Each structure stands twice: as structure tokens, then as C-alpha cells.
mmCIF file of C-alpha atoms in Angstrom:
data_model
loop_
_atom_site.group_PDB
_atom_site.id
_atom_site.type_symbol
_atom_site.label_atom_id
_atom_site.label_comp_id
_atom_site.label_asym_id
_atom_site.label_seq_id
_atom_site.Cartn_x
_atom_site.Cartn_y
_atom_site.Cartn_z
ATOM 1 C CA UNK L 1 -39.722 79.089 57.266
ATOM 2 C CA UNK L 2 -38.653 75.715 56.421
ATOM 3 C CA UNK L 3 -41.005 75.044 53.462
ATOM 4 C CA UNK L 4 -40.179 78.804 52.184
ATOM 5 C CA UNK L 5 -36.244 77.850 52.391
ATOM 6 C CA UNK L 6 -36.532 75.033 50.213
ATOM 7 C CA UNK L 7 -38.714 76.825 47.656
ATOM 8 C CA UNK L 8 -35.712 79.781 47.672
ATOM 9 C CA UNK L 9 -32.443 77.475 47.186
ATOM 10 C CA UNK L 10 -33.604 74.674 44.699
ATOM 11 C CA UNK L 11 -31.686 71.701 44.354
ATOM 12 C CA UNK L 12 -28.107 71.728 42.697
ATOM 13 C CA UNK L 13 -28.311 70.431 38.837
ATOM 14 C CA UNK L 14 -26.112 67.259 38.786
ATOM 15 C CA UNK L 15 -26.110 67.420 35.214
ATOM 16 C CA UNK L 16 -24.660 70.350 34.431
ATOM 17 C CA UNK L 17 -21.967 70.295 37.211
ATOM 18 C CA UNK L 18 -20.402 67.067 35.227
ATOM 19 C CA UNK L 19 -20.470 68.971 32.050
ATOM 20 C CA UNK L 20 -18.622 71.500 33.571
ATOM 21 C CA UNK L 21 -15.730 69.080 35.118
ATOM 22 C CA UNK L 22 -15.424 67.524 31.714
ATOM 23 C CA UNK L 23 -14.934 70.718 30.415
ATOM 24 C CA UNK L 24 -12.274 71.929 32.542
ATOM 25 C CA UNK L 25 -10.375 68.570 31.628
ATOM 26 C CA UNK L 26 -10.811 68.768 27.773
ATOM 27 C CA UNK L 27 -9.068 72.892 28.403
ATOM 28 C CA UNK L 28 -6.531 71.228 30.902
ATOM 29 C CA UNK L 29 -5.696 68.424 28.284
ATOM 30 C CA UNK L 30 -4.710 71.462 25.722
ATOM 31 C CA UNK L 31 -3.017 73.184 28.273
ATOM 32 C CA UNK L 32 -0.755 70.850 29.537
ATOM 33 C CA UNK L 33 -0.842 67.624 26.323
ATOM 34 C CA UNK L 34 0.744 64.551 27.534
ATOM 35 C CA UNK L 35 4.418 63.370 26.277
ATOM 36 C CA UNK L 36 4.592 60.602 24.500
ATOM 37 C CA UNK L 37 6.488 57.709 25.167
ATOM 38 C CA UNK L 38 10.238 57.432 24.135
ATOM 39 C CA UNK L 39 10.416 55.194 20.782
ATOM 40 C CA UNK L 40 12.463 51.751 20.897
ATOM 41 C CA UNK L 41 15.618 52.290 18.617
ATOM 42 C CA UNK L 42 14.791 50.298 15.418
ATOM 43 C CA UNK L 43 17.311 46.815 15.332
ATOM 44 C CA UNK L 44 18.384 46.827 11.537
ATOM 45 C CA UNK L 45 19.672 42.952 10.986
ATOM 46 C CA UNK L 46 22.835 42.862 9.080
ATOM 47 C CA UNK L 47 22.356 39.401 6.600
ATOM 48 C CA UNK L 48 25.570 39.564 4.967
ATOM 49 C CA UNK L 49 27.104 37.146 7.397
ATOM 50 C CA UNK L 50 24.179 35.149 6.847
ATOM 51 C CA UNK L 51 24.505 35.202 3.325
ATOM 52 C CA UNK L 52 28.451 34.746 3.404
ATOM 53 C CA UNK L 53 27.753 31.255 5.947
ATOM 54 C CA UNK L 54 25.131 30.224 3.350
ATOM 55 C CA UNK L 55 27.614 30.603 0.785
ATOM 56 C CA UNK L 56 30.881 28.969 2.334
ATOM 57 C CA UNK L 57 28.124 25.808 3.301
ATOM 58 C CA UNK L 58 27.250 25.284 -0.310
ATOM 59 C CA UNK L 59 30.920 25.786 -1.067
ATOM 60 C CA UNK L 60 31.886 23.003 0.737
ATOM 61 C CA UNK L 61 28.676 20.692 0.048
ATOM 62 C CA UNK L 62 29.575 20.717 -3.483
ATOM 63 C CA UNK L 63 33.342 20.328 -2.919
ATOM 64 C CA UNK L 64 32.838 17.276 -0.979
ATOM 65 C CA UNK L 65 31.468 14.252 -2.239
ATOM 66 C CA UNK L 66 30.219 12.178 0.771
ATOM 67 C CA UNK L 67 28.257 15.104 1.831
ATOM 68 C CA UNK L 68 26.907 15.776 -2.068
ATOM 69 C CA UNK L 69 25.319 12.424 -1.481
ATOM 70 C CA UNK L 70 23.857 12.881 2.098
ATOM 71 C CA UNK L 71 22.192 16.001 0.802
ATOM 72 C CA UNK L 72 20.987 14.412 -2.180
ATOM 73 C CA UNK L 73 19.999 11.428 -0.161
ATOM 74 C CA UNK L 74 17.974 13.220 2.348
ATOM 75 C CA UNK L 75 16.230 15.030 -0.771
ATOM 76 C CA UNK L 76 15.188 11.839 -2.151
ATOM 77 C CA UNK L 77 13.573 10.650 1.013
ATOM 78 C CA UNK L 78 11.625 13.575 1.378
ATOM 79 C CA UNK L 79 10.922 13.550 -2.247
ATOM 80 C CA UNK L 80 9.540 9.375 -1.824
ATOM 81 C CA UNK L 81 7.734 10.525 1.530
ATOM 82 C CA UNK L 82 5.946 13.369 -0.173
ATOM 83 C CA UNK L 83 5.143 11.273 -3.486
ATOM 84 C CA UNK L 84 3.916 8.383 -0.881
ATOM 85 C CA UNK L 85 1.303 11.244 1.120
ATOM 86 C CA UNK L 86 0.038 12.241 -2.332
ATOM 87 C CA UNK L 87 -0.646 8.864 -3.829
ATOM 88 C CA UNK L 88 -2.434 7.470 -0.514
ATOM 89 C CA UNK L 89 -4.520 11.062 -0.340
ATOM 90 C CA UNK L 90 -5.154 10.675 -4.326
ATOM 91 C CA UNK L 91 -6.707 8.003 -5.997
ATOM 92 C CA UNK L 92 -7.582 8.977 -9.704
ATOM 93 C CA UNK L 93 -10.526 5.957 -9.536
ATOM 94 C CA UNK L 94 -12.574 8.129 -6.929
ATOM 95 C CA UNK L 95 -12.290 11.207 -9.552
ATOM 96 C CA UNK L 96 -13.658 9.300 -12.364
ATOM 97 C CA UNK L 97 -17.400 9.124 -12.710
ATOM 98 C CA UNK L 98 -18.928 5.602 -12.199
ATOM 99 C CA UNK L 99 -19.343 5.677 -17.021
ATOM 100 C CA UNK L 100 -15.847 7.218 -17.274
ATOM 101 C CA UNK L 101 -14.312 4.479 -15.075
ATOM 102 C CA UNK L 102 -16.291 1.743 -16.638
ATOM 103 C CA UNK L 103 -15.180 2.896 -19.957
ATOM 104 C CA UNK L 104 -11.213 2.719 -19.313
ATOM 105 C CA UNK L 105 -11.601 0.071 -16.598
ATOM 106 C CA UNK L 106 -14.080 -2.252 -16.285
ATOM 107 C CA UNK L 107 -12.836 -3.860 -13.533
ATOM 108 C CA UNK L 108 -11.946 -1.304 -11.108
ATOM 109 C CA UNK L 109 -15.602 -0.652 -11.990
ATOM 110 C CA UNK L 110 -16.652 -3.795 -10.955
ATOM 111 C CA UNK L 111 -14.595 -3.894 -7.794
ATOM 112 C CA UNK L 112 -15.590 -0.098 -6.484
ATOM 113 C CA UNK L 113 -19.280 -1.703 -7.060
ATOM 114 C CA UNK L 114 -18.633 -4.306 -4.877
ATOM 115 C CA UNK L 115 -16.309 -2.237 -2.231
ATOM 116 C CA UNK L 116 -20.028 0.229 -2.213
ATOM 117 C CA UNK L 117 -22.114 -2.800 -1.578
ATOM 118 C CA UNK L 118 -19.469 -3.675 1.423
ATOM 119 C CA UNK L 119 -19.232 -0.743 3.077
ATOM 120 C CA UNK L 120 -20.855 -2.638 6.072
ATOM 121 C CA UNK L 121 -19.797 -5.492 6.629
ATOM 122 C CA UNK L 122 -21.014 -6.152 9.606
ATOM 123 C CA UNK L 123 -24.635 -6.426 7.979
ATOM 124 C CA UNK L 124 -23.034 -8.934 5.750
ATOM 125 C CA UNK L 125 -21.716 -11.053 8.163
ATOM 126 C CA UNK L 126 -25.105 -10.987 10.903
ATOM 127 C CA UNK L 127 -26.199 -13.946 8.868
ATOM 128 C CA UNK L 128 -23.161 -16.086 8.442
ATOM 129 C CA UNK L 129 -22.437 -15.403 12.240
ATOM 130 C CA UNK L 130 -25.420 -17.076 12.969
ATOM 131 C CA UNK L 131 -24.350 -20.324 11.442
ATOM 132 C CA UNK L 132 -20.914 -19.820 12.874
ATOM 133 C CA UNK L 133 -19.133 -18.905 9.768
ATOM 134 C CA UNK L 134 -17.303 -16.276 9.223
ATOM 135 C CA UNK L 135 -17.235 -14.456 6.193
ATOM 136 C CA UNK L 136 -14.050 -15.262 3.969
ATOM 137 C CA UNK L 137 -14.273 -11.932 1.861
ATOM 138 C CA UNK L 138 -14.018 -9.013 4.477
ATOM 139 C CA UNK L 139 -10.555 -8.000 5.404
ATOM 140 C CA UNK L 140 -9.824 -8.169 9.485
ATOM 141 C CA UNK L 141 -9.132 -4.511 9.491
ATOM 142 C CA UNK L 142 -11.841 -3.088 7.205
ATOM 143 C CA UNK L 143 -13.655 -0.474 8.910
ATOM 144 C CA UNK L 144 -11.455 -0.208 11.711
ATOM 145 C CA UNK L 145 -9.529 2.634 12.884
ATOM 146 C CA UNK L 146 -5.911 1.756 13.271
ATOM 147 C CA UNK L 147 -4.066 1.646 17.287
ATOM 148 C CA UNK L 148 -2.202 4.295 18.021
ATOM 149 C CA UNK L 149 0.771 1.907 18.122
ATOM 150 C CA UNK L 150 -0.028 1.435 14.531
ATOM 151 C CA UNK L 151 -0.306 4.801 13.435
ATOM 152 C CA UNK L 152 2.974 5.740 14.983
ATOM 153 C CA UNK L 153 5.386 2.950 13.748
ATOM 154 C CA UNK L 154 3.005 3.813 10.165
ATOM 155 C CA UNK L 155 4.289 7.843 10.622
ATOM 156 C CA UNK L 156 8.151 6.228 11.838
ATOM 157 C CA UNK L 157 8.582 3.474 8.987
ATOM 158 C CA UNK L 158 6.977 5.442 5.938
ATOM 159 C CA UNK L 159 10.077 7.852 5.986
ATOM 160 C CA UNK L 160 12.591 5.829 6.953
ATOM 161 C CA UNK L 161 12.362 1.956 6.434
ATOM 162 C CA UNK L 162 9.762 2.441 3.222
ATOM 163 C CA UNK L 163 11.990 3.968 0.914
ATOM 164 C CA UNK L 164 14.928 1.866 1.572
ATOM 165 C CA UNK L 165 12.319 -0.841 0.974
ATOM 166 C CA UNK L 166 10.976 -0.013 -2.319
ATOM 167 C CA UNK L 167 14.496 0.948 -4.004
ATOM 168 C CA UNK L 168 15.242 -2.841 -2.661
ATOM 169 C CA UNK L 169 12.771 -4.329 -3.819
ATOM 170 C CA UNK L 170 13.153 -2.090 -7.112
ATOM 171 C CA UNK L 171 17.025 -3.485 -7.602
ATOM 172 C CA UNK L 172 15.829 -7.231 -6.675
ATOM 173 C CA UNK L 173 13.397 -7.189 -9.098
ATOM 174 C CA UNK L 174 15.597 -5.276 -12.122
ATOM 175 C CA UNK L 175 18.399 -8.205 -10.899
ATOM 176 C CA UNK L 176 15.337 -10.891 -11.135
ATOM 177 C CA UNK L 177 14.529 -9.333 -15.011
ATOM 178 C CA UNK L 178 18.064 -9.610 -15.972
ATOM 179 C CA UNK L 179 18.909 -12.769 -14.655
ATOM 180 C CA UNK L 180 15.747 -14.463 -16.353
ATOM 181 C CA UNK L 181 16.456 -12.734 -19.928
ATOM 182 C CA UNK L 182 19.890 -13.511 -19.802
ATOM 183 C CA UNK L 183 18.935 -17.704 -19.355
ATOM 184 C CA UNK L 184 16.240 -17.288 -21.958
ATOM 185 C CA UNK L 185 17.854 -16.479 -25.010
ATOM 186 C CA UNK L 186 16.752 -18.378 -27.537
ATOM 187 C CA UNK L 187 14.953 -20.984 -25.627
ATOM 188 C CA UNK L 188 11.494 -21.986 -27.045
ATOM 189 C CA UNK L 189 7.887 -21.213 -25.192
ATOM 190 C CA UNK L 190 7.596 -23.035 -22.226
ATOM 191 C CA UNK L 191 3.826 -22.028 -21.499
ATOM 192 C CA UNK L 192 0.845 -23.693 -22.893
ATOM 193 C CA UNK L 193 0.137 -27.387 -24.428
ATOM 194 C CA UNK L 194 3.010 -26.919 -26.900
ATOM 195 C CA UNK L 195 5.576 -25.732 -24.553
ATOM 196 C CA UNK L 196 8.935 -27.475 -23.711
ATOM 197 C CA UNK L 197 10.844 -27.512 -20.207
ATOM 198 C CA UNK L 198 13.918 -25.567 -20.085
ATOM 199 C CA UNK L 199 17.379 -27.275 -20.075
ATOM 200 C CA UNK L 200 18.951 -28.710 -17.213
ATOM 201 C CA UNK L 201 22.167 -26.024 -18.177
ATOM 202 C CA UNK L 202 19.070 -23.047 -18.515
ATOM 203 C CA UNK L 203 17.451 -24.083 -14.962
ATOM 204 C CA UNK L 204 21.453 -23.691 -13.341
ATOM 205 C CA UNK L 205 21.062 -20.441 -15.083
ATOM 206 C CA UNK L 206 17.696 -19.549 -13.388
ATOM 207 C CA UNK L 207 18.709 -20.926 -10.503
ATOM 208 C CA UNK L 208 19.463 -17.329 -8.601
ATOM 209 C CA UNK L 209 15.573 -16.431 -9.192
ATOM 210 C CA UNK L 210 14.649 -18.265 -5.770
ATOM 211 C CA UNK L 211 17.082 -16.595 -3.571
ATOM 212 C CA UNK L 212 15.829 -13.233 -5.281
ATOM 213 C CA UNK L 213 12.263 -14.031 -4.598
ATOM 214 C CA UNK L 214 12.613 -14.455 -1.000
ATOM 215 C CA UNK L 215 14.920 -11.747 -0.922
ATOM 216 C CA UNK L 216 11.675 -9.833 -1.858
ATOM 217 C CA UNK L 217 9.722 -11.024 0.614
ATOM 218 C CA UNK L 218 11.864 -10.559 3.408
ATOM 219 C CA UNK L 219 12.073 -6.145 2.104
ATOM 220 C CA UNK L 220 8.344 -6.765 2.461
ATOM 221 C CA UNK L 221 8.699 -7.481 6.258
ATOM 222 C CA UNK L 222 8.327 -11.751 6.111
ATOM 223 C CA UNK L 223 11.748 -12.496 8.009
ATOM 224 C CA UNK L 224 10.730 -15.897 9.487
ATOM 225 C CA UNK L 225 8.746 -18.356 7.665
ATOM 226 C CA UNK L 226 7.446 -21.611 9.082
ATOM 227 C CA UNK L 227 7.290 -24.434 7.167
ATOM 228 C CA UNK L 228 5.569 -27.605 8.332
ATOM 229 C CA UNK L 229 5.871 -30.904 6.034
ATOM 230 C CA UNK L 230 7.546 -31.663 2.801
ATOM 231 C CA UNK L 231 6.176 -31.502 -0.212
ATOM 232 C CA UNK L 232 5.867 -34.849 -2.795
ATOM 233 C CA UNK L 233 7.676 -34.816 -5.715
ATOM 234 C CA UNK L 234 6.589 -33.896 -9.142
ATOM 235 C CA UNK L 235 6.260 -37.468 -10.131
ATOM 236 C CA UNK L 236 4.348 -38.263 -7.559
ATOM 237 C CA UNK L 237 1.826 -35.285 -7.378
ATOM 238 C CA UNK L 238 1.975 -32.872 -10.278
ATOM 239 C CA UNK L 239 -0.345 -30.928 -9.749
ATOM 240 C CA UNK L 240 -0.275 -28.371 -6.599
ATOM 241 C CA UNK L 241 -3.291 -26.850 -5.015
ATOM 242 C CA UNK L 242 -3.333 -24.024 -1.873
ATOM 243 C CA UNK L 243 -5.756 -21.404 -0.754
ATOM 244 C CA UNK L 244 -4.757 -17.616 -2.209
ATOM 245 C CA UNK L 245 -4.900 -14.724 0.506
ATOM 246 C CA UNK L 246 -2.731 -12.452 -1.051
ATOM 247 C CA UNK L 247 0.297 -11.891 -3.619
ATOM 248 C CA UNK L 248 2.380 -13.406 -1.399
ATOM 249 C CA UNK L 249 1.926 -17.094 -1.940
ATOM 250 C CA UNK L 250 3.336 -17.072 -5.375
ATOM 251 C CA UNK L 251 6.083 -15.295 -4.732
ATOM 252 C CA UNK L 252 7.407 -18.037 -1.282
ATOM 253 C CA UNK L 253 6.321 -20.706 -3.515
ATOM 254 C CA UNK L 254 8.486 -19.611 -6.498
ATOM 255 C CA UNK L 255 11.405 -19.328 -3.617
ATOM 256 C CA UNK L 256 10.494 -22.208 -1.753
ATOM 257 C CA UNK L 257 10.589 -24.788 -4.849
ATOM 258 C CA UNK L 258 10.569 -25.302 -8.470
ATOM 259 C CA UNK L 259 6.811 -24.747 -9.489
ATOM 260 C CA UNK L 260 4.719 -23.462 -12.196
ATOM 261 C CA UNK L 261 1.818 -21.381 -12.414
ATOM 262 C CA UNK L 262 -1.708 -21.034 -14.103
ATOM 263 C CA UNK L 263 -1.679 -16.641 -14.589
ATOM 264 C CA UNK L 264 -3.497 -14.348 -16.107
ATOM 265 C CA UNK L 265 -2.822 -13.314 -19.811
ATOM 266 C CA UNK L 266 -2.423 -9.693 -19.144
ATOM 267 C CA UNK L 267 0.196 -10.592 -16.558
ATOM 268 C CA UNK L 268 1.890 -12.974 -17.825
ATOM 269 C CA UNK L 269 2.690 -11.422 -21.165
ATOM 270 C CA UNK L 270 3.641 -7.631 -19.484
ATOM 271 C CA UNK L 271 6.915 -6.179 -20.376
ATOM 272 C CA UNK L 272 8.006 -6.449 -16.630
ATOM 273 C CA UNK L 273 6.968 -9.997 -15.864
ATOM 274 C CA UNK L 274 7.064 -12.161 -19.107
ATOM 275 C CA UNK L 275 10.880 -13.702 -19.024
ATOM 276 C CA UNK L 276 10.157 -14.283 -15.512
ATOM 277 C CA UNK L 277 6.954 -16.224 -16.099
ATOM 278 C CA UNK L 278 8.499 -17.783 -18.628
ATOM 279 C CA UNK L 279 11.533 -18.960 -16.559
ATOM 280 C CA UNK L 280 8.846 -20.559 -13.762
ATOM 281 C CA UNK L 281 6.862 -22.363 -17.050
ATOM 282 C CA UNK L 282 3.893 -20.034 -16.048
ATOM 283 C CA UNK L 283 0.334 -21.058 -18.096
ATOM 284 C CA UNK L 284 -1.088 -18.081 -19.366
ATOM 285 C CA UNK L 285 -4.753 -17.831 -19.277
ATOM 286 C CA UNK L 286 -7.316 -15.612 -21.139
ATOM 287 C CA UNK L 287 -10.667 -15.950 -18.694
ATOM 288 C CA UNK L 288 -12.879 -14.108 -20.950
ATOM 289 C CA UNK L 289 -12.388 -16.544 -23.680
ATOM 290 C CA UNK L 290 -13.648 -20.141 -23.871
ATOM 291 C CA UNK L 291 -11.136 -21.252 -25.963
ATOM 292 C CA UNK L 292 -8.200 -19.985 -23.861
ATOM 293 C CA UNK L 293 -9.710 -21.660 -20.956
ATOM 294 C CA UNK L 294 -10.061 -25.272 -22.571
ATOM 295 C CA UNK L 295 -5.978 -24.981 -24.156
ATOM 296 C CA UNK L 296 -4.870 -24.350 -20.220
ATOM 297 C CA UNK L 297 -6.631 -27.643 -19.166
ATOM 298 C CA UNK L 298 -5.379 -29.229 -22.090
ATOM 299 C CA UNK L 299 -2.029 -27.762 -21.126
ATOM 300 C CA UNK L 300 -2.210 -29.069 -17.454
ATOM 301 C CA UNK L 301 -3.517 -32.792 -18.024
ATOM 302 C CA UNK L 302 -1.074 -32.978 -20.492
ATOM 303 C CA UNK L 303 1.590 -31.546 -18.400
ATOM 304 C CA UNK L 304 0.659 -33.777 -15.260
ATOM 305 C CA UNK L 305 0.669 -37.072 -17.540
ATOM 306 C CA UNK L 306 3.740 -36.715 -18.910
ATOM 307 C CA UNK L 307 7.556 -37.999 -18.316
ATOM 308 C CA UNK L 308 9.162 -34.679 -19.109
ATOM 309 C CA UNK L 309 10.438 -32.902 -16.453
ATOM 310 C CA UNK L 310 8.007 -30.265 -15.565
ATOM 311 C CA UNK L 311 7.546 -28.936 -12.413
ATOM 312 C CA UNK L 312 4.491 -29.032 -10.502
ATOM 313 C CA UNK L 313 1.658 -26.681 -11.605
ATOM 314 C CA UNK L 314 -0.032 -24.835 -8.331
ATOM 315 C CA UNK L 315 -3.376 -24.019 -9.107
ATOM 316 C CA UNK L 316 -5.558 -21.657 -6.625
ATOM 317 C CA UNK L 317 -8.788 -23.649 -7.030
ATOM 318 C CA UNK L 318 -10.914 -21.023 -5.218
ATOM 319 C CA UNK L 319 -10.527 -18.737 -7.869
ATOM 320 C CA UNK L 320 -10.224 -15.708 -6.341
ATOM 321 C CA UNK L 321 -8.888 -14.288 -2.485
ATOM 322 C CA UNK L 322 -10.069 -14.773 0.629
ATOM 323 C CA UNK L 323 -9.039 -13.708 4.578
ATOM 324 C CA UNK L 324 -7.729 -16.974 5.244
ATOM 325 C CA UNK L 325 -10.639 -17.778 7.642
ATOM 326 C CA UNK L 326 -12.448 -20.252 5.304
ATOM 327 C CA UNK L 327 -12.283 -22.039 1.971
ATOM 328 C CA UNK L 328 -14.668 -21.515 -0.782
ATOM 329 C CA UNK L 329 -15.707 -23.763 -3.366
ATOM 330 C CA UNK L 330 -13.274 -25.033 -5.413
ATOM 331 C CA UNK L 331 -12.883 -24.809 -9.083
ATOM 332 C CA UNK L 332 -12.687 -28.501 -11.052
ATOM 333 C CA UNK L 333 -9.770 -27.520 -13.155
ATOM 334 C CA UNK L 334 -6.913 -28.837 -10.675
ATOM 335 C CA UNK L 335 -8.939 -31.948 -10.372
ATOM 336 C CA UNK L 336 -9.889 -32.891 -14.246
ATOM 337 C CA UNK L 337 -6.657 -35.173 -15.070
ATOM 338 C CA UNK L 338 -7.690 -37.367 -12.167
ATOM 339 C CA UNK L 339 -3.923 -37.485 -11.181
ATOM 340 C CA UNK L 340 -2.851 -37.152 -7.351
ATOM 341 C CA UNK L 341 -2.695 -33.667 -5.814
ATOM 342 C CA UNK L 342 -0.707 -31.494 -3.086
ATOM 343 C CA UNK L 343 -2.323 -29.501 -0.723
ATOM 344 C CA UNK L 344 -0.794 -26.454 0.853
ATOM 345 C CA UNK L 345 -2.168 -23.858 3.229
ATOM 346 C CA UNK L 346 -1.196 -20.600 3.686
ATOM 347 C CA UNK L 347 -1.477 -19.132 7.020
ATOM 348 C CA UNK L 348 -1.010 -15.766 8.212
ATOM 349 C CA UNK L 349 -0.533 -14.743 12.177
ATOM 350 C CA UNK L 350 -1.118 -11.404 12.441
ATOM 351 C CA UNK L 351 -1.034 -8.799 15.180
ATOM 352 C CA UNK L 352 -1.752 -5.267 13.901
ATOM 353 C CA UNK L 353 -2.370 -5.776 10.176
ATOM 354 C CA UNK L 354 -4.432 -8.166 7.881
ATOM 355 C CA UNK L 355 -2.819 -9.189 4.638
ATOM 356 C CA UNK L 356 -5.307 -10.348 3.181
ATOM 357 C CA UNK L 357 -6.191 -8.784 -0.410
ATOM 358 C CA UNK L 358 -10.009 -9.283 -0.465
ATOM 359 C CA UNK L 359 -12.801 -7.309 -2.050
ATOM 360 C CA UNK L 360 -13.955 -5.278 1.611
ATOM 361 C CA UNK L 361 -10.553 -4.612 2.357
ATOM 362 C CA UNK L 362 -7.643 -2.638 1.283
ATOM 363 C CA UNK L 363 -6.548 -1.639 -2.403
ATOM 364 C CA UNK L 364 -3.219 -3.613 -3.618
ATOM 365 C CA UNK L 365 -1.618 -0.285 -3.314
ATOM 366 C CA UNK L 366 -2.750 0.212 0.369
ATOM 367 C CA UNK L 367 -1.686 -3.408 0.839
ATOM 368 C CA UNK L 368 1.910 -2.739 -0.401
ATOM 369 C CA UNK L 369 2.192 0.048 2.094
ATOM 370 C CA UNK L 370 0.783 -1.930 5.124
ATOM 371 C CA UNK L 371 3.580 -4.312 4.168
ATOM 372 C CA UNK L 372 6.889 -1.909 3.688
ATOM 373 C CA UNK L 373 5.592 -0.010 6.840
#
């Protein structure tokens, strides 16, 4: 019967069959082990030829002055590039606490406080925008990402053009310092109410300074400057007032005409600028001292009403820098003598980089890097 046949022959166990197959496979592999693939031959590199070539190259460079100069120039450019990158990424003021920075540099602490309060320039400009008045304390590029063209231009010029411009500016500054030192040997003080103007022969000695100042502006990228109108003589207008946008205005005025300035005492009396300031009849002022401010007012009044051949005194009546889009309230120091005043307006048409030096904008180092690139 079929049922009895099925009971007599049970189904074949599949698991035992699979185990038997694996066992036979292991026994076969032990009896016939697989042959390993042939090993690739080890290539030995002989560095003697490379070392000999390097030694010959170094010897040739050391023997040739031109090759040595080229190598040293390339090394200097690389070092300047690395230094520029490190100075851009590392700012000592960012790593100091608020109290430490206020102790060592109160002006930097005040600047940081203002910058932190102006992190959102759009919020500050909103009430002014309702009145159709631009915010004069916010730079045009503040809070905006640079364009792709500007990034590529900065990347190329930072390695090639920027180091050469820095070297040229340092050489020109040293030349201006030497000219001013030689011309002012034994000269009387020119600043303050008791100062005297330079003699004619000393003015002839300092005559190369305008050309040097214009060359420095050329290195900063100001190749062509358009001038409209002619200023009045110092007899007719002994005081000149102009808007203050950047550090370029004093350089241009010193290159354009014979003029004197009212500058901070810490800048006018510094080691590098002392002789140049004296050659330009700069009047130093200490803003923290009321007596110094009164002395400066008296010096301006005496120069304006004197018959001596004084150059016109340039004053920035706004008292600070703006972005050039609007004027702010003037101080009364330039108008206190009651003499005619020569107005001068500076404009900076730009497309990619705003050269204004404002509170909500680039620092002095960032502004110089942007102009040099």
C-alpha cells in the first residue's frame, strides 16, 4: 500500500546532506591546497641620481647671483603671503577679554563695543531709510560677501602685486622721512601758536614730498584722480574744510598743494611721522585736554589772521570719518576765526570695494589690504 510505503521510507534529512558536503570540501582543500599567486618583484629606487641632481642644482644656484636673487625673491614673496594670511586670520584684539583690552587699549575697546552694537546695520538704517537719509556710519561692503570676481582678484594680487606695492610704499616712506629730516635740520618748531613758517630755501628742499605722496597714492591703486576747480590762495581763504572718508585725503592734499593739517598729537609726534608733520606745518592736538584744544583754536586763529606765508590750514569739521554718502554736523573750530573758508569735497566712485573707513566697516588693516589688492 502507498501509506505503508511512505511510512517505511521517511524523507531524506537535508541538513545532514549539507553538512556532509561541507565536510568533503574541507577534506579536499586539505589534500589539495590552493597555490598562492606569484609575488610581484619589489622595485628598488636608487636615490643617488636624485641626490646628485639636487646637489648640482644647489651648487649652480649658489654660484649664480641672478639665480640666487630669484630664489630669495620667491622665498620673500612666499613669506609675505604667509604673513599676510596669518595677520588676516589672527587679530590680537579678538583674543583679549573686554577688561584686558580696555586696560591696554581703551580706544580699541570702545571700537569693539561700537562694532558689536552695529552687527546689524540694516536695523540701524531702517529708521533712516524711512526718511530717505542714508546712514553715514555704515560702509557699503559691511555685512556682505565679496563677489567671485573680487575673490579671484584678491587671491591673485595678494601673491603677485601686493608684496611689490608694500615694498614700494616702504621705500617711498623712508625716502620722504630722509627728505624731511635733511630739510628740517636746525629748523624752528612749525606747529602751535608760537611756531614759524619754513623759510623759502627749506621749502625748496621739501619740494619732493608732494611727488612722493602722489607715488604712495599710486601704489594704493589711485592711478588717476579727477580734480574739478581750483582752490583759492591762502591769502583769500586761509582755512580749508573737507569731508573725511578715509586716510587718503591727507595724502592727496599734501600731493596736490601746500597745506597744513590739524592732527592728533599721538600721530603728529610719533617717531616716523614727526619730521613729515613738521614739514607740513601740522598743528598737534590732544583731544583729551581742554587746554590743548584751546591752544589749537588760538593757533588756527593766529595763522588765519597772520601776514606770514603760512599754507592754508585743512580741517575736517565732521570730526570723524563717514562713508561719503552724507554730511554730519560740523564742529565750530574751523569757522570760529571768522575768515573765508575754502570747501573741498572728496568722492570715491567704486564698483567692488568701498574705501570708506567707518565704525561699521573694515579696520585700518583690512582697508589697506583692500586698497593694495
